[in-house]
Amino acid sequence: MLIDDFSSGDLCSALGTRWRAVTDGVMGGISEATLTTERFGSASCLRLRGAVRLENNGGFVQAALDLAPGGGELDASRFRGVRLVARGNGERYSVHLRSADCTRPWQSYRAHFTAGAEPRGVDLAFAEFEAHRLEAALDLARLRRIGLVAIGRAFSADLAVCRLELYR
């Protein structure tokens, strides 16, 4: 199931919801981010760039997307995981999923990948996602949000994702 191939040229996903940049500023941090759509050769991509800073208990920048309009839920139980095509600056990035069980802003289910200079496909099986600061198992029938995240250490983030989907 296609989440986005970024062919619209704006921040509106194939699901009809909008991508937005989120930083640790929501919790007092001072990290900065920009979120744009850009072309790399023939591919349209979502590009997240920014400075991840640790001051004031900060430490993340994120491209976030609600998976259903109006904060609703997406049933992903028919799928095995998240597939993306990404390129970047050789750093480690994360995909965060939020379900209806994530009631606090810091709760999510997380899997990680490295984005090198050349675009490559990455498959992240749902079984690889680890709960962060919550006890509930990942409920695939009640997904609410997906995030592409640079987190946890001070560094310059530069991630371009050219396709994002759920795979069977």
PDB file of C-alpha atoms in Angstrom:
ATOM      1  CA  MET A   1       0.000   0.000   0.000  1.00  0.00           C
ATOM      2  CA  LEU A   2       1.517   3.278  -1.091  1.00  0.00           C
ATOM      3  CA  ILE A   3       1.875   5.907   1.626  1.00  0.00           C
ATOM      4  CA  ASP A   4       3.721   8.373  -0.605  1.00  0.00           C
ATOM      5  CA  ASP A   5       5.895   8.555  -3.709  1.00  0.00           C
ATOM      6  CA  PHE A   6       6.160  12.365  -3.376  1.00  0.00           C
ATOM      7  CA  SER A   7       5.074  12.852  -6.986  1.00  0.00           C
ATOM      8  CA  SER A   8       2.570  15.560  -5.996  1.00  0.00           C
ATOM      9  CA  GLY A   9       5.480  17.983  -5.587  1.00  0.00           C
ATOM     10  CA  ASP A  10       4.109  19.298  -2.312  1.00  0.00           C
ATOM     11  CA  LEU A  11       3.807  17.937   1.218  1.00  0.00           C
ATOM     12  CA  CYS A  12       0.445  16.205   0.618  1.00  0.00           C
ATOM     13  CA  SER A  13       0.804  12.409   0.822  1.00  0.00           C
ATOM     14  CA  ALA A  14      -0.831   9.781  -1.370  1.00  0.00           C
ATOM     15  CA  LEU A  15      -3.145   9.188   1.634  1.00  0.00           C
ATOM     16  CA  GLY A  16      -4.397  12.780   1.472  1.00  0.00           C
ATOM     17  CA  THR A  17      -2.758  13.826   4.734  1.00  0.00           C
ATOM     18  CA  ARG A  18       0.093  16.350   5.011  1.00  0.00           C
ATOM     19  CA  TRP A  19       3.692  15.879   6.033  1.00  0.00           C
ATOM     20  CA  ARG A  20       4.943  18.247   8.698  1.00  0.00           C
ATOM     21  CA  ALA A  21       8.242  18.940  10.408  1.00  0.00           C
ATOM     22  CA  VAL A  22       8.316  18.360  14.164  1.00  0.00           C
ATOM     23  CA  THR A  23      11.269  19.163  16.419  1.00  0.00           C
ATOM     24  CA  ASP A  24      12.140  18.815  20.072  1.00  0.00           C
ATOM     25  CA  GLY A  25      11.001  22.445  20.434  1.00  0.00           C
ATOM     26  CA  VAL A  26       7.653  20.989  21.501  1.00  0.00           C
ATOM     27  CA  MET A  27       9.479  19.925  24.684  1.00  0.00           C
ATOM     28  CA  GLY A  28      11.883  22.859  25.102  1.00  0.00           C
ATOM     29  CA  GLY A  29      14.715  21.647  22.856  1.00  0.00           C
ATOM     30  CA  ILE A  30      16.413  23.790  20.212  1.00  0.00           C
ATOM     31  CA  SER A  31      16.879  21.421  17.251  1.00  0.00           C
ATOM     32  CA  GLU A  32      15.920  22.895  13.876  1.00  0.00           C
ATOM     33  CA  ALA A  33      14.438  21.241  10.786  1.00  0.00           C
ATOM     34  CA  THR A  34      13.300  21.981   7.262  1.00  0.00           C
ATOM     35  CA  LEU A  35      11.030  19.738   5.237  1.00  0.00           C
ATOM     36  CA  THR A  36      10.784  20.053   1.458  1.00  0.00           C
ATOM     37  CA  THR A  37      10.077  18.003  -1.640  1.00  0.00           C
ATOM     38  CA  GLU A  38      12.981  17.828  -4.074  1.00  0.00           C
ATOM     39  CA  ARG A  39      13.975  15.949  -7.209  1.00  0.00           C
ATOM     40  CA  PHE A  40      16.996  13.659  -7.302  1.00  0.00           C
ATOM     41  CA  GLY A  41      17.372  12.636 -10.927  1.00  0.00           C
ATOM     42  CA  SER A  42      13.989  11.265 -11.960  1.00  0.00           C
ATOM     43  CA  ALA A  43      12.770  10.696  -8.380  1.00  0.00           C
ATOM     44  CA  SER A  44      10.684  13.075  -6.292  1.00  0.00           C
ATOM     45  CA  CYS A  45      11.656  12.858  -2.642  1.00  0.00           C
ATOM     46  CA  LEU A  46      10.755  14.198   0.769  1.00  0.00           C
ATOM     47  CA  ARG A  47      13.868  15.808   2.242  1.00  0.00           C
ATOM     48  CA  LEU A  48      14.367  16.291   5.978  1.00  0.00           C
ATOM     49  CA  ARG A  49      17.330  18.443   6.917  1.00  0.00           C
ATOM     50  CA  GLY A  50      18.302  19.934  10.217  1.00  0.00           C
ATOM     51  CA  ALA A  51      20.534  20.256  13.215  1.00  0.00           C
ATOM     52  CA  VAL A  52      19.822  17.754  15.978  1.00  0.00           C
ATOM     53  CA  ARG A  53      20.917  19.385  19.232  1.00  0.00           C
ATOM     54  CA  LEU A  54      20.918  17.996  22.761  1.00  0.00           C
ATOM     55  CA  GLU A  55      20.629  21.206  24.778  1.00  0.00           C
ATOM     56  CA  ASN A  56      17.512  21.666  26.958  1.00  0.00           C
ATOM     57  CA  ASN A  57      16.831  17.901  26.915  1.00  0.00           C
ATOM     58  CA  GLY A  58      16.385  17.994  23.134  1.00  0.00           C
ATOM     59  CA  GLY A  59      17.573  15.611  20.507  1.00  0.00           C
ATOM     60  CA  PHE A  60      15.321  15.062  17.470  1.00  0.00           C
ATOM     61  CA  VAL A  61      13.916  16.325  14.193  1.00  0.00           C
ATOM     62  CA  GLN A  62      11.118  14.496  12.415  1.00  0.00           C
ATOM     63  CA  ALA A  63       8.976  14.373   9.275  1.00  0.00           C
ATOM     64  CA  ALA A  64       5.585  13.239  10.614  1.00  0.00           C
ATOM     65  CA  LEU A  65       2.504  12.036   8.751  1.00  0.00           C
ATOM     66  CA  ASP A  66      -0.940  11.155  10.080  1.00  0.00           C
ATOM     67  CA  LEU A  67      -1.986   7.894   8.417  1.00  0.00           C
ATOM     68  CA  ALA A  68      -5.691   8.754   8.337  1.00  0.00           C
ATOM     69  CA  PRO A  69      -7.523  12.076   8.088  1.00  0.00           C
ATOM     70  CA  GLY A  70      -8.670  13.723  11.292  1.00  0.00           C
ATOM     71  CA  GLY A  71      -6.396  11.684  13.541  1.00  0.00           C
ATOM     72  CA  GLY A  72      -8.142   8.436  12.619  1.00  0.00           C
ATOM     73  CA  GLU A  73      -6.630   4.974  12.473  1.00  0.00           C
ATOM     74  CA  LEU A  74      -5.202   2.867   9.662  1.00  0.00           C
ATOM     75  CA  ASP A  75      -5.554  -0.918   9.734  1.00  0.00           C
ATOM     76  CA  ALA A  76      -2.179  -2.285   8.613  1.00  0.00           C
ATOM     77  CA  SER A  77      -2.764  -5.822   9.895  1.00  0.00           C
ATOM     78  CA  ARG A  78      -2.671  -7.235   6.322  1.00  0.00           C
ATOM     79  CA  PHE A  79       0.915  -6.026   5.871  1.00  0.00           C
ATOM     80  CA  ARG A  80       4.321  -7.276   7.067  1.00  0.00           C
ATOM     81  CA  GLY A  81       6.211  -4.003   7.379  1.00  0.00           C
ATOM     82  CA  VAL A  82       7.333  -0.620   6.121  1.00  0.00           C
ATOM     83  CA  ARG A  83       9.335  -0.280   2.899  1.00  0.00           C
ATOM     84  CA  LEU A  84      11.139   2.884   1.887  1.00  0.00           C
ATOM     85  CA  VAL A  85      13.669   4.074  -0.659  1.00  0.00           C
ATOM     86  CA  ALA A  86      16.091   6.484   0.970  1.00  0.00           C
ATOM     87  CA  ARG A  87      19.373   8.269   0.550  1.00  0.00           C
ATOM     88  CA  GLY A  88      21.234  10.468   2.991  1.00  0.00           C
ATOM     89  CA  ASN A  89      24.496  11.436   4.573  1.00  0.00           C
ATOM     90  CA  GLY A  90      25.536   8.065   5.999  1.00  0.00           C
ATOM     91  CA  GLU A  91      23.794   8.622   9.329  1.00  0.00           C
ATOM     92  CA  ARG A  92      21.418   6.365  11.249  1.00  0.00           C
ATOM     93  CA  TYR A  93      17.739   7.325  11.065  1.00  0.00           C
ATOM     94  CA  SER A  94      14.558   5.836  12.479  1.00  0.00           C
ATOM     95  CA  VAL A  95      11.010   5.113  11.476  1.00  0.00           C
ATOM     96  CA  HIS A  96       8.595   5.708  14.345  1.00  0.00           C
ATOM     97  CA  LEU A  97       5.067   4.355  14.383  1.00  0.00           C
ATOM     98  CA  ARG A  98       2.361   5.602  16.708  1.00  0.00           C
ATOM     99  CA  SER A  99      -0.794   3.657  17.453  1.00  0.00           C
ATOM    100  CA  ALA A 100      -3.875   4.401  19.504  1.00  0.00           C
ATOM    101  CA  ASP A 101      -1.946   3.005  22.503  1.00  0.00           C
ATOM    102  CA  CYS A 102       0.576   5.881  22.324  1.00  0.00           C
ATOM    103  CA  THR A 103      -1.025   8.375  24.673  1.00  0.00           C
ATOM    104  CA  ARG A 104       2.114  10.385  25.537  1.00  0.00           C
ATOM    105  CA  PRO A 105       4.189  12.374  23.001  1.00  0.00           C
ATOM    106  CA  TRP A 106       7.373  10.400  23.757  1.00  0.00           C
ATOM    107  CA  GLN A 107       5.805   6.969  23.124  1.00  0.00           C
ATOM    108  CA  SER A 108       6.336   5.154  19.821  1.00  0.00           C
ATOM    109  CA  TYR A 109       7.470   1.946  18.144  1.00  0.00           C
ATOM    110  CA  ARG A 110      10.893   2.322  16.536  1.00  0.00           C
ATOM    111  CA  ALA A 111      13.065   0.672  13.889  1.00  0.00           C
ATOM    112  CA  HIS A 112      16.334   1.985  12.468  1.00  0.00           C
ATOM    113  CA  PHE A 113      18.242   2.167   9.187  1.00  0.00           C
ATOM    114  CA  THR A 114      21.299   3.880   7.717  1.00  0.00           C
ATOM    115  CA  ALA A 115      20.849   6.170   4.716  1.00  0.00           C
ATOM    116  CA  GLY A 116      23.926   6.275   2.480  1.00  0.00           C
ATOM    117  CA  ALA A 117      24.729   8.537  -0.453  1.00  0.00           C
ATOM    118  CA  GLU A 118      23.090   6.228  -3.022  1.00  0.00           C
ATOM    119  CA  PRO A 119      19.348   5.514  -2.924  1.00  0.00           C
ATOM    120  CA  ARG A 120      18.509   2.057  -1.623  1.00  0.00           C
ATOM    121  CA  GLY A 121      15.445   0.131  -0.600  1.00  0.00           C
ATOM    122  CA  VAL A 122      14.950  -0.659   3.079  1.00  0.00           C
ATOM    123  CA  ASP A 123      12.424  -3.150   4.440  1.00  0.00           C
ATOM    124  CA  LEU A 124      11.565  -2.806   8.135  1.00  0.00           C
ATOM    125  CA  ALA A 125       9.395  -5.708   9.283  1.00  0.00           C
ATOM    126  CA  PHE A 126       6.829  -4.791  11.920  1.00  0.00           C
ATOM    127  CA  ALA A 127       8.486  -7.441  14.119  1.00  0.00           C
ATOM    128  CA  GLU A 128      11.638  -5.236  14.174  1.00  0.00           C
ATOM    129  CA  PHE A 129       9.828  -2.249  15.725  1.00  0.00           C
ATOM    130  CA  GLU A 130      10.516  -1.904  19.443  1.00  0.00           C
ATOM    131  CA  ALA A 131       8.203  -0.212  21.912  1.00  0.00           C
ATOM    132  CA  HIS A 132       9.691   2.973  23.355  1.00  0.00           C
ATOM    133  CA  ARG A 133       8.449   4.009  26.808  1.00  0.00           C
ATOM    134  CA  LEU A 134       5.243   1.984  26.717  1.00  0.00           C
ATOM    135  CA  GLU A 135       4.259  -1.578  27.545  1.00  0.00           C
ATOM    136  CA  ALA A 136       1.623  -2.311  24.887  1.00  0.00           C
ATOM    137  CA  ALA A 137       2.489  -4.461  21.887  1.00  0.00           C
ATOM    138  CA  LEU A 138       2.226  -2.783  18.488  1.00  0.00           C
ATOM    139  CA  ASP A 139      -1.422  -2.941  17.392  1.00  0.00           C
ATOM    140  CA  LEU A 140      -1.248  -2.894  13.592  1.00  0.00           C
ATOM    141  CA  ALA A 141      -5.007  -2.449  13.278  1.00  0.00           C
ATOM    142  CA  ARG A 142      -4.807   0.949  15.010  1.00  0.00           C
ATOM    143  CA  LEU A 143      -1.891   2.878  13.470  1.00  0.00           C
ATOM    144  CA  ARG A 144      -2.166   6.641  13.593  1.00  0.00           C
ATOM    145  CA  ARG A 145       1.140   8.191  12.536  1.00  0.00           C
ATOM    146  CA  ILE A 146       4.466   7.445  10.900  1.00  0.00           C
ATOM    147  CA  GLY A 147       7.605   9.502  11.402  1.00  0.00           C
ATOM    148  CA  LEU A 148      10.975   9.674   9.674  1.00  0.00           C
ATOM    149  CA  VAL A 149      13.280  10.693  12.502  1.00  0.00           C
ATOM    150  CA  ALA A 150      16.822  11.852  13.240  1.00  0.00           C
ATOM    151  CA  ILE A 151      17.242  11.317  16.976  1.00  0.00           C
ATOM    152  CA  GLY A 152      19.421  10.709  19.980  1.00  0.00           C
ATOM    153  CA  ARG A 153      22.725  12.455  19.317  1.00  0.00           C
ATOM    154  CA  ALA A 154      23.964  15.806  18.048  1.00  0.00           C
ATOM    155  CA  PHE A 155      24.438  15.695  14.266  1.00  0.00           C
ATOM    156  CA  SER A 156      23.423  17.259  10.959  1.00  0.00           C
ATOM    157  CA  ALA A 157      20.462  15.383   9.514  1.00  0.00           C
ATOM    158  CA  ASP A 158      20.005  15.086   5.756  1.00  0.00           C
ATOM    159  CA  LEU A 159      17.563  12.373   4.717  1.00  0.00           C
ATOM    160  CA  ALA A 160      15.713  12.051   1.406  1.00  0.00           C
ATOM    161  CA  VAL A 161      12.938   9.452   1.112  1.00  0.00           C
ATOM    162  CA  CYS A 162      11.697   8.822  -2.413  1.00  0.00           C
ATOM    163  CA  ARG A 163       9.060   6.176  -1.711  1.00  0.00           C
ATOM    164  CA  LEU A 164       7.258   4.976   1.403  1.00  0.00           C
ATOM    165  CA  GLU A 165       4.818   2.076   1.540  1.00  0.00           C
ATOM    166  CA  LEU A 166       3.529  -0.868   3.523  1.00  0.00           C
ATOM    167  CA  TYR A 167       4.490  -4.258   2.085  1.00  0.00           C
ATOM    168  CA  ARG A 168       2.934  -7.716   2.305  1.00  0.00           C
TER     169      ARG A 168
END
